[in-house]
Coordinates of C-alpha atoms in Angstrom, one line a residue:
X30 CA 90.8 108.1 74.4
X31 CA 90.5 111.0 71.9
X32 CA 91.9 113.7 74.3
X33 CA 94.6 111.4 75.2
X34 CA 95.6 111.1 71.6
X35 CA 95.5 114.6 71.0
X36 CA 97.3 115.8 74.4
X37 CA 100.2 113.1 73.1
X38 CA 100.5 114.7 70.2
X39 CA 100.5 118.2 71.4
X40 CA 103.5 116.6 73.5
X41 CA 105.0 115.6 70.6
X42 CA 104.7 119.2 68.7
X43 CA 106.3 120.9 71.4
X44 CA 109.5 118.6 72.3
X45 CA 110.8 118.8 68.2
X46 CA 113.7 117.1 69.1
X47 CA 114.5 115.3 65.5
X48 CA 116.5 117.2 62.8
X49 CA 115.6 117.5 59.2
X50 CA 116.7 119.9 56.6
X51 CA 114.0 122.8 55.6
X52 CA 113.5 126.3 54.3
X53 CA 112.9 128.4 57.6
X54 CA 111.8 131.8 57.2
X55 CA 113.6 133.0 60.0
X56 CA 116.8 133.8 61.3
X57 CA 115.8 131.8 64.9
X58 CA 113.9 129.3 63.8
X59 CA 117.2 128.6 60.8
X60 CA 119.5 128.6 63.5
X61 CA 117.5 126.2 65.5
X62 CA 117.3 123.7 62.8
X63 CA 121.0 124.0 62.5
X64 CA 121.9 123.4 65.6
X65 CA 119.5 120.0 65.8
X66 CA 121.3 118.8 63.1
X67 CA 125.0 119.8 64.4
X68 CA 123.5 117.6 67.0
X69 CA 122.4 114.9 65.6
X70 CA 125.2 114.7 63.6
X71 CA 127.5 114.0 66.8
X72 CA 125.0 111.4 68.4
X73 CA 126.3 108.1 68.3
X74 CA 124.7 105.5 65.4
X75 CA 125.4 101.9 67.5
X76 CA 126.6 99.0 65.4
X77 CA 124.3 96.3 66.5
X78 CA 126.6 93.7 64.5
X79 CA 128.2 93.7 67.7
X80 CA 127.5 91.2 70.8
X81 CA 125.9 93.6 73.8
X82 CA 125.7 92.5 77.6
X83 CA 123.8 94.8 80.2
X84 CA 121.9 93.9 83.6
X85 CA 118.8 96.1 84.7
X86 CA 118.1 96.4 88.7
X87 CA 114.8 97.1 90.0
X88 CA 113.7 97.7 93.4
X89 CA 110.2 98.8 94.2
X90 CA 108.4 99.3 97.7
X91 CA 105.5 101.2 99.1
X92 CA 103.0 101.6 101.6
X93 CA 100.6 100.3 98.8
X94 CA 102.7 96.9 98.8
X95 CA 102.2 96.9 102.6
X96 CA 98.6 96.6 102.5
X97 CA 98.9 93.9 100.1
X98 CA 100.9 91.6 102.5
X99 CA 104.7 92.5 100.8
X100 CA 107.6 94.6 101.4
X101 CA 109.6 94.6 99.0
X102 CA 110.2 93.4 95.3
X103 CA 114.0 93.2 93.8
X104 CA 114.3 92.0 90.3
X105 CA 117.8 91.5 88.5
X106 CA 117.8 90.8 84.6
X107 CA 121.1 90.0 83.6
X108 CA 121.5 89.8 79.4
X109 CA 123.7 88.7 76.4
X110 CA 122.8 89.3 72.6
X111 CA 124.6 88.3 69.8
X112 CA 121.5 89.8 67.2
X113 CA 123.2 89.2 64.2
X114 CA 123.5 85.8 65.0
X115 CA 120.3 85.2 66.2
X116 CA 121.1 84.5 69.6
X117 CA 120.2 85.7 73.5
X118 CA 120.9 84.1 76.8
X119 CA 118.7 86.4 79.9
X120 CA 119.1 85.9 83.5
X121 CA 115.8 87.0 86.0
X122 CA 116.7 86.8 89.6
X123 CA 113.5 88.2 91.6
X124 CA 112.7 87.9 95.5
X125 CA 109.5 89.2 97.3
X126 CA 109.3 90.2 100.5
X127 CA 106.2 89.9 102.9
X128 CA 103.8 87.8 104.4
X129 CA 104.6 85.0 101.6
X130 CA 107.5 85.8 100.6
X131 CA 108.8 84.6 97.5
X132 CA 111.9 83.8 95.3
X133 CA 112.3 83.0 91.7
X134 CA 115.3 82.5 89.1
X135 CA 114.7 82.1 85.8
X136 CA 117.4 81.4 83.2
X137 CA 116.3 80.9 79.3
X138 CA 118.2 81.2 76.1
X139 CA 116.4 82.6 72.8
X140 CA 117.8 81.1 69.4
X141 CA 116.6 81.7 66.2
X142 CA 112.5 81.7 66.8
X143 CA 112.7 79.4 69.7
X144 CA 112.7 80.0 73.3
X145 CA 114.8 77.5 75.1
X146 CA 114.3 77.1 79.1
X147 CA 116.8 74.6 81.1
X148 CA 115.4 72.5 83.7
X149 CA 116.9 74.1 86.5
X150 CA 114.8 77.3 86.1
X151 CA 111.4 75.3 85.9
X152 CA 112.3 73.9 88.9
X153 CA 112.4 77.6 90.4
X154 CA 109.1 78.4 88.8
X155 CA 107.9 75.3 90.0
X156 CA 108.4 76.3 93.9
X157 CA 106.0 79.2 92.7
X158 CA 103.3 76.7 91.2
X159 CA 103.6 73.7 92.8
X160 CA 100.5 72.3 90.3
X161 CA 103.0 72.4 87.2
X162 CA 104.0 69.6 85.6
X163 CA 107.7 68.6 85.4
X164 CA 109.3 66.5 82.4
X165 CA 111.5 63.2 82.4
X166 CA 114.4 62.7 84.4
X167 CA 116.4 62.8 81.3
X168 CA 115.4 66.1 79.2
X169 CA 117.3 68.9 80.1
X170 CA 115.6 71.8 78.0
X171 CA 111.8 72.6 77.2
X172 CA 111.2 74.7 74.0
X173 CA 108.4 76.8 73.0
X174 CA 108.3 78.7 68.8
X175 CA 108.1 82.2 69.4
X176 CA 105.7 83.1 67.4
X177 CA 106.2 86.4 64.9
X178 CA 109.2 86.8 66.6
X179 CA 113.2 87.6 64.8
X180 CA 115.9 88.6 65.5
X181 CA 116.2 91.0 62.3
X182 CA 113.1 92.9 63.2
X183 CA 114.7 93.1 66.8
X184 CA 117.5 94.9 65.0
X185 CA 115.2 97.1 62.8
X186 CA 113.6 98.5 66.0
X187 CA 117.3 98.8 67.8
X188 CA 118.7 100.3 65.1
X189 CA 116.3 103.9 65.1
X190 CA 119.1 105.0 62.0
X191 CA 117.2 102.8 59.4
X192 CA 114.2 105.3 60.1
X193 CA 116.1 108.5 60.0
X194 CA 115.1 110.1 57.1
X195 CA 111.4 109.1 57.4
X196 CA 111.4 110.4 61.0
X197 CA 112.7 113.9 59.8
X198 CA 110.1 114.2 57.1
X199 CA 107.8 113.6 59.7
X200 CA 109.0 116.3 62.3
X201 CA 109.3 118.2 59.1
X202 CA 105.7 118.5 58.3
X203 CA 105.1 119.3 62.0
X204 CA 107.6 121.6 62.4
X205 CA 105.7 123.9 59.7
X206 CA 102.8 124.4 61.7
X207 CA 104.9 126.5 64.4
X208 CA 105.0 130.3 63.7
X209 CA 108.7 131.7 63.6
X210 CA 107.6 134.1 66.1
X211 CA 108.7 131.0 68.2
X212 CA 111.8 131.3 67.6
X213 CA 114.8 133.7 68.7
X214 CA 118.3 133.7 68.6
X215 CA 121.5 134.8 71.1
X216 CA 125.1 133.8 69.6
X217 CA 125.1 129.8 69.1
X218 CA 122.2 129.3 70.9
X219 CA 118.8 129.1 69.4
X220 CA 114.9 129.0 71.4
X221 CA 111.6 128.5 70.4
X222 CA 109.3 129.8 73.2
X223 CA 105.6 128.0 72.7
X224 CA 102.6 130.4 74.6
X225 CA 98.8 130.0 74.5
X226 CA 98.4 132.2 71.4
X227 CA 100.7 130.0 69.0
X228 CA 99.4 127.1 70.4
X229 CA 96.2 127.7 69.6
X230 CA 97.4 129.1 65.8
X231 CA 99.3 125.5 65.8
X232 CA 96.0 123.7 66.3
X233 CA 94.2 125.6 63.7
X234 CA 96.4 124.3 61.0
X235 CA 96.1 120.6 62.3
X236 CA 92.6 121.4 61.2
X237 CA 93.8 121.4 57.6
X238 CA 92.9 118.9 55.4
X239 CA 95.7 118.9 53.4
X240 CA 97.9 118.8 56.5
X241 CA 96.4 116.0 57.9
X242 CA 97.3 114.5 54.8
X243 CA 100.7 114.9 55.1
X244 CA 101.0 114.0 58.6
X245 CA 99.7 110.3 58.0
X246 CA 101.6 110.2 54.9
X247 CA 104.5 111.0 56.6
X248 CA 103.8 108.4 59.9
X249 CA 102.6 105.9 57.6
X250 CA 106.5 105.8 55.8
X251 CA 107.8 105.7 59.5
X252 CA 105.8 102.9 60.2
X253 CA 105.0 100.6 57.3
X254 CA 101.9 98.6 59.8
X255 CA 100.4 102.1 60.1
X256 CA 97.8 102.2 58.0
X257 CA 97.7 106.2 56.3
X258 CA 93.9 106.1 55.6
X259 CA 93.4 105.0 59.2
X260 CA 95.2 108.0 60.1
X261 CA 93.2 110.4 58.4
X262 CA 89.8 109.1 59.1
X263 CA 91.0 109.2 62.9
X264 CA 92.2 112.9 62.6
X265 CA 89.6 114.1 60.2
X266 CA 86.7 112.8 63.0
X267 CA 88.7 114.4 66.0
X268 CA 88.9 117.3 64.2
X269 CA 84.9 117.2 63.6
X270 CA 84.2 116.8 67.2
X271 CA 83.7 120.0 68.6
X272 CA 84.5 118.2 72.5
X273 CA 87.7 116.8 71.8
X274 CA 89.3 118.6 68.9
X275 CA 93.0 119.9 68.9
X276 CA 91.8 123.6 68.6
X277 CA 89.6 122.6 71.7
X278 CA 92.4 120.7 73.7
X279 CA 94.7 123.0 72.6
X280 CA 92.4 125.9 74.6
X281 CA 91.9 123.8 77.5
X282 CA 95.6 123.7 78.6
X283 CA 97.2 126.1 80.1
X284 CA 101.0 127.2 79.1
X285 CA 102.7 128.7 82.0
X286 CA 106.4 128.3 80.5
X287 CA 107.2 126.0 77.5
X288 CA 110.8 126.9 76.6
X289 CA 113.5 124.9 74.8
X290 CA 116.9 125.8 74.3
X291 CA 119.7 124.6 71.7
X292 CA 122.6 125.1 71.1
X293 CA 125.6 123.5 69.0
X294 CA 126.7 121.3 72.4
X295 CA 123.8 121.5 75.0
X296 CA 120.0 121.3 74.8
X297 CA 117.6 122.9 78.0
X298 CA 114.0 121.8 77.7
X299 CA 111.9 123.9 80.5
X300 CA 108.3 123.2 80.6
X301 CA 105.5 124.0 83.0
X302 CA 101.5 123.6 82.0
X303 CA 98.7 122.2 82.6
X304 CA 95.4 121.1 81.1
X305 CA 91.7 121.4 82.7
X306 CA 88.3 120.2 81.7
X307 CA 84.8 118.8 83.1
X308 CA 86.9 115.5 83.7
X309 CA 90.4 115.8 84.0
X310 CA 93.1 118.0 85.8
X311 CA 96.6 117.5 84.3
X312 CA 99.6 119.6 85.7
X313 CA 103.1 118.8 84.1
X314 CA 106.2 120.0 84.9
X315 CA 109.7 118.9 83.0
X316 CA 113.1 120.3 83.0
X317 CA 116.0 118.4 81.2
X318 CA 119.3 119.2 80.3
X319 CA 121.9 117.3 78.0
X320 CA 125.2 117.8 76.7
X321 CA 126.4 116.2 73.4
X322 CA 130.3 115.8 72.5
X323 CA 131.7 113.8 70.4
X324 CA 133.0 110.6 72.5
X325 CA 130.2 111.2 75.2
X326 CA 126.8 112.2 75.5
X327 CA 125.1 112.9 79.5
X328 CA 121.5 113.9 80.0
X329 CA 119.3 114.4 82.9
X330 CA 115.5 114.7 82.9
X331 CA 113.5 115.5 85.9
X332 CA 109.6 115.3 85.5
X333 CA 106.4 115.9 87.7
X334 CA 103.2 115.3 86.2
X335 CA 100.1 114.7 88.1
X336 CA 96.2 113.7 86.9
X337 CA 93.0 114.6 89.0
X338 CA 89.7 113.6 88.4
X339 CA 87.2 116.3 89.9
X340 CA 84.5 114.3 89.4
X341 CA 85.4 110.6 92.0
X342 CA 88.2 112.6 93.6
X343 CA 91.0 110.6 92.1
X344 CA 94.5 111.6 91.7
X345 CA 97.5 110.6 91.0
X346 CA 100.7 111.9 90.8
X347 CA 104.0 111.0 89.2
X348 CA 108.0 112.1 89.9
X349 CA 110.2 110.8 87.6
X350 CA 114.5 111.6 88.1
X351 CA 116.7 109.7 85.6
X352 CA 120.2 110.3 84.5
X353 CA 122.2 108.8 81.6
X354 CA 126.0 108.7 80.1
X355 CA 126.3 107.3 77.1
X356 CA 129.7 106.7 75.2
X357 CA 130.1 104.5 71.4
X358 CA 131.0 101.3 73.5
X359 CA 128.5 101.6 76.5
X360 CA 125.9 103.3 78.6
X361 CA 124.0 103.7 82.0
X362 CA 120.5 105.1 82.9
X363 CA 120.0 105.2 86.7
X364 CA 116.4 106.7 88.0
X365 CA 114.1 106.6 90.4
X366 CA 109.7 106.9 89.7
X367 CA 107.4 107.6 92.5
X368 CA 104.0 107.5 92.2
X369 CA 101.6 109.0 94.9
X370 CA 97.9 109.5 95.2
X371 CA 94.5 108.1 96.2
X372 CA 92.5 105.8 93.6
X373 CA 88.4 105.0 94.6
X374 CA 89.6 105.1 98.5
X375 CA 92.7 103.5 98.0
X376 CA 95.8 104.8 98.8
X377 CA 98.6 104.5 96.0
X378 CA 102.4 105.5 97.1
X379 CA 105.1 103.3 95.2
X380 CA 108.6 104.0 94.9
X381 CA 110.8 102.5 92.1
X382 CA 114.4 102.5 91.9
X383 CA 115.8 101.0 88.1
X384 CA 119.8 100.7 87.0
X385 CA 120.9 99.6 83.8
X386 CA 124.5 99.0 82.6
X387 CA 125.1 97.7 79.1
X388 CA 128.0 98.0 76.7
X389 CA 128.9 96.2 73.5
X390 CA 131.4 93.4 73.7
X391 CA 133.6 91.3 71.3
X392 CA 131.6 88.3 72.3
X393 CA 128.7 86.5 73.5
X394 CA 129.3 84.9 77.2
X395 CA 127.9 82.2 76.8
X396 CA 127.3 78.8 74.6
X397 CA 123.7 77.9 72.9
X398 CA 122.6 74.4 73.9
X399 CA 122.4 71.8 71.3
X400 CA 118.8 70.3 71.4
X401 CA 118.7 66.7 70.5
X402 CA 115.2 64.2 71.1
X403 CA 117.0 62.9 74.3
X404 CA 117.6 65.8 75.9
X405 CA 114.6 68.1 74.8
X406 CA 110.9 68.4 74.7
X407 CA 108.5 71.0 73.4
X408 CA 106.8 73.2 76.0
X409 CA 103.2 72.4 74.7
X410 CA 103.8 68.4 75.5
X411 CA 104.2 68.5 79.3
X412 CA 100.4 68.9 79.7
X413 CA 98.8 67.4 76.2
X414 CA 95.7 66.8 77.8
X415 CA 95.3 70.2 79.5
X416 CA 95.7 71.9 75.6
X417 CA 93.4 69.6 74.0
X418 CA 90.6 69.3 76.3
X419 CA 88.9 71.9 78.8
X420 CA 90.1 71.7 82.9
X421 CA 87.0 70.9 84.5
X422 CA 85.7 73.5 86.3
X423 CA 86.6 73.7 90.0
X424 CA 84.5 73.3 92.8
X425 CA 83.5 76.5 94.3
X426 CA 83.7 76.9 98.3
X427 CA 80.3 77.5 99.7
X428 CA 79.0 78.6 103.3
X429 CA 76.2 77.5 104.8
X430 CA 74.4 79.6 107.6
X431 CA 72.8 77.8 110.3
X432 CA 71.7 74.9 107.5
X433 CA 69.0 78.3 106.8
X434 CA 71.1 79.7 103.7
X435 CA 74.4 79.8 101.9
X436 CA 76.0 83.1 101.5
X437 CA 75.6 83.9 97.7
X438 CA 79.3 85.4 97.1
X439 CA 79.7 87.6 94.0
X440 CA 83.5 87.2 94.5
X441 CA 84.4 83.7 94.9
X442 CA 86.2 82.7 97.9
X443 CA 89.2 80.7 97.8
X444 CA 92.2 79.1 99.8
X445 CA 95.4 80.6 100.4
X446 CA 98.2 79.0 102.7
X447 CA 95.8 76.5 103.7
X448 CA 92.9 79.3 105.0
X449 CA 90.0 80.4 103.4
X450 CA 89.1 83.9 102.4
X451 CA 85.8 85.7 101.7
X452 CA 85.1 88.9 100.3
X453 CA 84.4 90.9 104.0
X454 CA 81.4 92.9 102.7
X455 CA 79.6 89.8 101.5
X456 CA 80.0 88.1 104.5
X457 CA 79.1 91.1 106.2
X458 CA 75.8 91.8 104.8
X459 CA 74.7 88.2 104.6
X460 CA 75.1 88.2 108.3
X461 CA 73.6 91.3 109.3
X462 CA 77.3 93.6 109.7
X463 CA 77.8 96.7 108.6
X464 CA 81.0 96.6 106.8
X465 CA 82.9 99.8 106.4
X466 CA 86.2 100.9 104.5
X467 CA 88.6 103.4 106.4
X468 CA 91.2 104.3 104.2
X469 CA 93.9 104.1 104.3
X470 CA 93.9 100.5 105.1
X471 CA 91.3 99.3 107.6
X472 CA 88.1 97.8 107.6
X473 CA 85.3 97.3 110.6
X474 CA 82.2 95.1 110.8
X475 CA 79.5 96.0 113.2
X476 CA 76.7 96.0 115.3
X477 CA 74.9 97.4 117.8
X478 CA 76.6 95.2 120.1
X479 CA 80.1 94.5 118.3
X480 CA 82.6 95.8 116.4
X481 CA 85.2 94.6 114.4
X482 CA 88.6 96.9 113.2
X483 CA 91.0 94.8 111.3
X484 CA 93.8 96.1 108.7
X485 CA 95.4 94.8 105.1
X486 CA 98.1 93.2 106.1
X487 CA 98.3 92.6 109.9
X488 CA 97.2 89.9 111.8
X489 CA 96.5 92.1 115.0
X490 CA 92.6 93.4 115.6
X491 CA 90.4 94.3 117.7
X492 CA 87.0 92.7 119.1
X493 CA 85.2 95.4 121.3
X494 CA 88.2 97.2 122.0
X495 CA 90.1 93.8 122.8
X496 CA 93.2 93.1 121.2
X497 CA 93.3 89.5 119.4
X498 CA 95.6 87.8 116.5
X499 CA 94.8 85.4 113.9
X500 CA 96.8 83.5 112.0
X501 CA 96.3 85.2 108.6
X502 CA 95.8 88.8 107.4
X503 CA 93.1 89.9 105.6
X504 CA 94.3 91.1 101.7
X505 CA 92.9 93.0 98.8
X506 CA 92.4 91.2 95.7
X507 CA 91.3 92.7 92.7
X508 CA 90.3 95.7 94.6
X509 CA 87.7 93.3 96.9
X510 CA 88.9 93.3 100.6
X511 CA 89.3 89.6 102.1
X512 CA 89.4 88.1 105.4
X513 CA 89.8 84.8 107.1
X514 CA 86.5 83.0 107.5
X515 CA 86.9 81.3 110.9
X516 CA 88.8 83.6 112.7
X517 CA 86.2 86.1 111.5
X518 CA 83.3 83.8 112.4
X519 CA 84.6 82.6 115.4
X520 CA 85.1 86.1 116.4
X521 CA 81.3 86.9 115.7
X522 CA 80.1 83.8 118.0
X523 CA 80.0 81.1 115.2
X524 CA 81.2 77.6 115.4
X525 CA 82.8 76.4 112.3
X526 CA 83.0 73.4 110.3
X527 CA 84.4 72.6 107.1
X528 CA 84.0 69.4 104.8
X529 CA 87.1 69.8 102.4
X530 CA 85.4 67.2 100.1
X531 CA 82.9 68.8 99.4
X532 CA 84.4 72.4 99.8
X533 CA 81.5 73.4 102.1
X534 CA 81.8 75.5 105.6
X535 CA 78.9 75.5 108.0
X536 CA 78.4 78.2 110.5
X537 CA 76.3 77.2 113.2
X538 CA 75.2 79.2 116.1
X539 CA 71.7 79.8 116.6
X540 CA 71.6 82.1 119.5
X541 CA 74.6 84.3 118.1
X542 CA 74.0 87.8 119.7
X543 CA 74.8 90.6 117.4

């Protein structure tokens, strides 16, 4: 947690991208200061007094979805604010795609503290949970209190110009610890060039006390729930620990090209390093460009970044693309994040596709509903006994093994679309299979005499080299693989029984040959 601190921080030394006034003692790194706040001084400051509509798109898919039992998962969040008087109306339409697929459309307005949902959507969720209890014929809303919720801080974090000035104290303070050897100048255009050598000067006056000082000082006023003290005591013990201290991190990574360019109009960040220890492997790579006028600002970012542990093999990697317009009256951000890699066996590759369109309007589209005791009920009151009093615990499904022995599961089976599922290596063992994981998505149980192959997600395996179907495929489930019991049982020369009463399954062969 230390080094992820401190590697977030050095992130935050080298992008520099707030202005502030201050004496530079040189000619590059004046110039770049000037130019920052030529910059800044053209970006737009939003009027959140205004009404603002938008709608976000999201599609995600992968091969790791596929082994779960899904396709594909579209969300749609449509939205209208009226913040300054206190008032939101959101629109979620989501579908799932896959072996159960799934649909859901949620509509709920926000007024004041309160969270208001219409009938209509808790009918949607209801097709979801089918156990959830629905009110009287005659209310038409449920409420909830949003608790430490208002729409005035929403506006204080919206509205980033309220923290202005404390933000460029705080880049300030950093901003000292560069050398202006950093810095050079050609024309308009200003760069500040980071290598191993300053870094490493950098770190050593994070190891300052006075510094550190004026650092949580600084955060602190950016963020009144920070508290400074905590801030020092946090830095002041990194900077003691001789295995995770900036001047240590800070030797540990490896600069191959950290260059960022800026001039009156345009901004080039170019970035390619990496950082390497006993536990971790981190390789980033960024390049961005924008270009600020006065009635439009456009910026793209494209960003690799991968982690490897050398330790469990695990790695991950990440590619992020995103563009963005952004105008006084409106803006778009389209994008697309992959992430890649192989996690304790498991193979991770997700794509994500995101869209959002928003702009400031002269009013709200829609009406807030007037909530009367007729037509409303609080959320808490639609299962009074449920809050007050603990659910009894549910039955848990046992399996019984030739009336000799129940299976003792670790990882509870459980029903799903009217089948039961067992963890496969439990079963396995308890009946004398070796169970075995091929990544990147099958599984096999066997014996000297049989042999199972099955696959997340299909209903297709094999039995001895025989092709055969069941009705349900196996899944993963917080990373424990599951199978259907009697297909699997069956399949291994048991007969099966199952008293639903009493949630018990009895396998029963005494002569199975394995």
């Amino acid at each position: 947690m230390k080094k992820t601190i401190l590697l977030l921080l050095l992130a935050f030394v080298l992008t520099l991208a707030l202005p502030f006034t201050a004496v530079a003692s040189s000619p590059g790194k004046t110039l770049y200061l000037e130019n920052i706040q030529i910059q800044q001084d053209k970006q737009m400051q939003f009027n959140f007094n205004r009404p603002l509509s938008g709608v976000i798109h999201l599609h995600i898919n992968g091969e790791t979805f596929q082994t779960l039992g899904f396709q594909n998962i579209k969300a749609n969040l449509k939205y209208d604010m009226d913040v300054k008087n206190d008032k939101a109306f959101f629109v979620v339409d989501g579908s799932v795609d896959g072996s159960t697929p799934q649909e859901i459309n949620l509509a709920f307005y926000i007024i004041g503290d309160t969270m208001i949902i219409p009938v209509e959507s808790l009918n949607s969720i209801a097709k979801v949970n089918p156990q959830m209890e629905m009110p009287a014929e005659n209310i038409k809303y449920v409420y909830t209190k949003l608790e430490g919720f208002s729409f005035a801080e929403l506006q204080t974090i919206m509205d980033q110009s309220s923290k202005q000035e404390a933000a460029m104290e705080l880049v300030k303070t950093i901003f000292e610890a560069i050398p202006d050897t950093c810095f050079t100048s050609q024309g308009n255009t200003a760069e500040m060039n980071i290598d191993k050598p300053s870094l490493v000067l950098i770190a050593k006056n994070f190891q300052d006390e006075k510094f550190i000082a004026e650092l949580a000082e600084q955060m602190a006023a950016l963020d009144p729930t920070i508290d400074k003290n905590e801030i020092v005591k946090n830095l002041t013990t990194v900077e003691t620990d001789k295995d995770v201290s900036f001047l240590k991190v800070s030797q540990n990574l490896k600069i191959r090209k950290c260059k960022t360019q800026i001039s009156p109009e345009k901004g080039i960040a170019d970035w390619d390093f990496g950082y390497s220890d006993e536990n971790m492997i981190m390789d980033c790579k960024l390049n961005s460009k924008s270009n600020i006028q006065s009635a439009q600002i456009s910026s793209t970012v494209n960003m690799v970044i991968s982690f490897k542990s050398p330790a469990d093999e695990k790695n991950v990697t990440v590619k992020l693309t995103a563009d963005s317009l952004t105008s006084q009256d409106k803006s778009t951000l389209k994008g697309n994040l992959n992430l890649t890699g192989n996690m304790e066996g498991i193979p991770v590759n997700l794509a994500a596709d995101f869209n959002i369109d928003q702009q400031f309007k002269n009013k709200v589209n829609f009406t807030a509903p007037v909530l009367t005791a007729d037509n409303s009920m609080d959320m808490d009151e639609l299962e009074p006994d449920a809050l007050n009093s603990p659910e009894p615990a549910a039955k848990a499904i046992t399996v019984n093994v030739n009336d000799q022995y129940h299976i003792p599961f670790v990882n509870a089976p459980f029903i799903e679309s009217d089948r039961i599922l067992v963890p496969v290596r439990e079963l396995g063992d308890s009946l004398g299979y070796e169970v075995n994981w091929n990544p990147p998505a099958t599984v096999t149980m066997s014996t000297a005499n049989k042999n199972i192959i099955m696959n997340i997600g299909q209903k297709q395996y094999t039995l001895n080299g025989q092709d055969k179907e069941m009705d349900s495929a196996p899944l993963i489930k917080g990373d424990v693989t599951y199978v259907p019991l009697r297909f699997i049982a069956e399949a291994l020369g048991y007969e099966v029984s199952y008293h639903p009463e009493t949630k018990e399954v009895f396998l029963n062969n005494q002569l199975v040959e394995k």
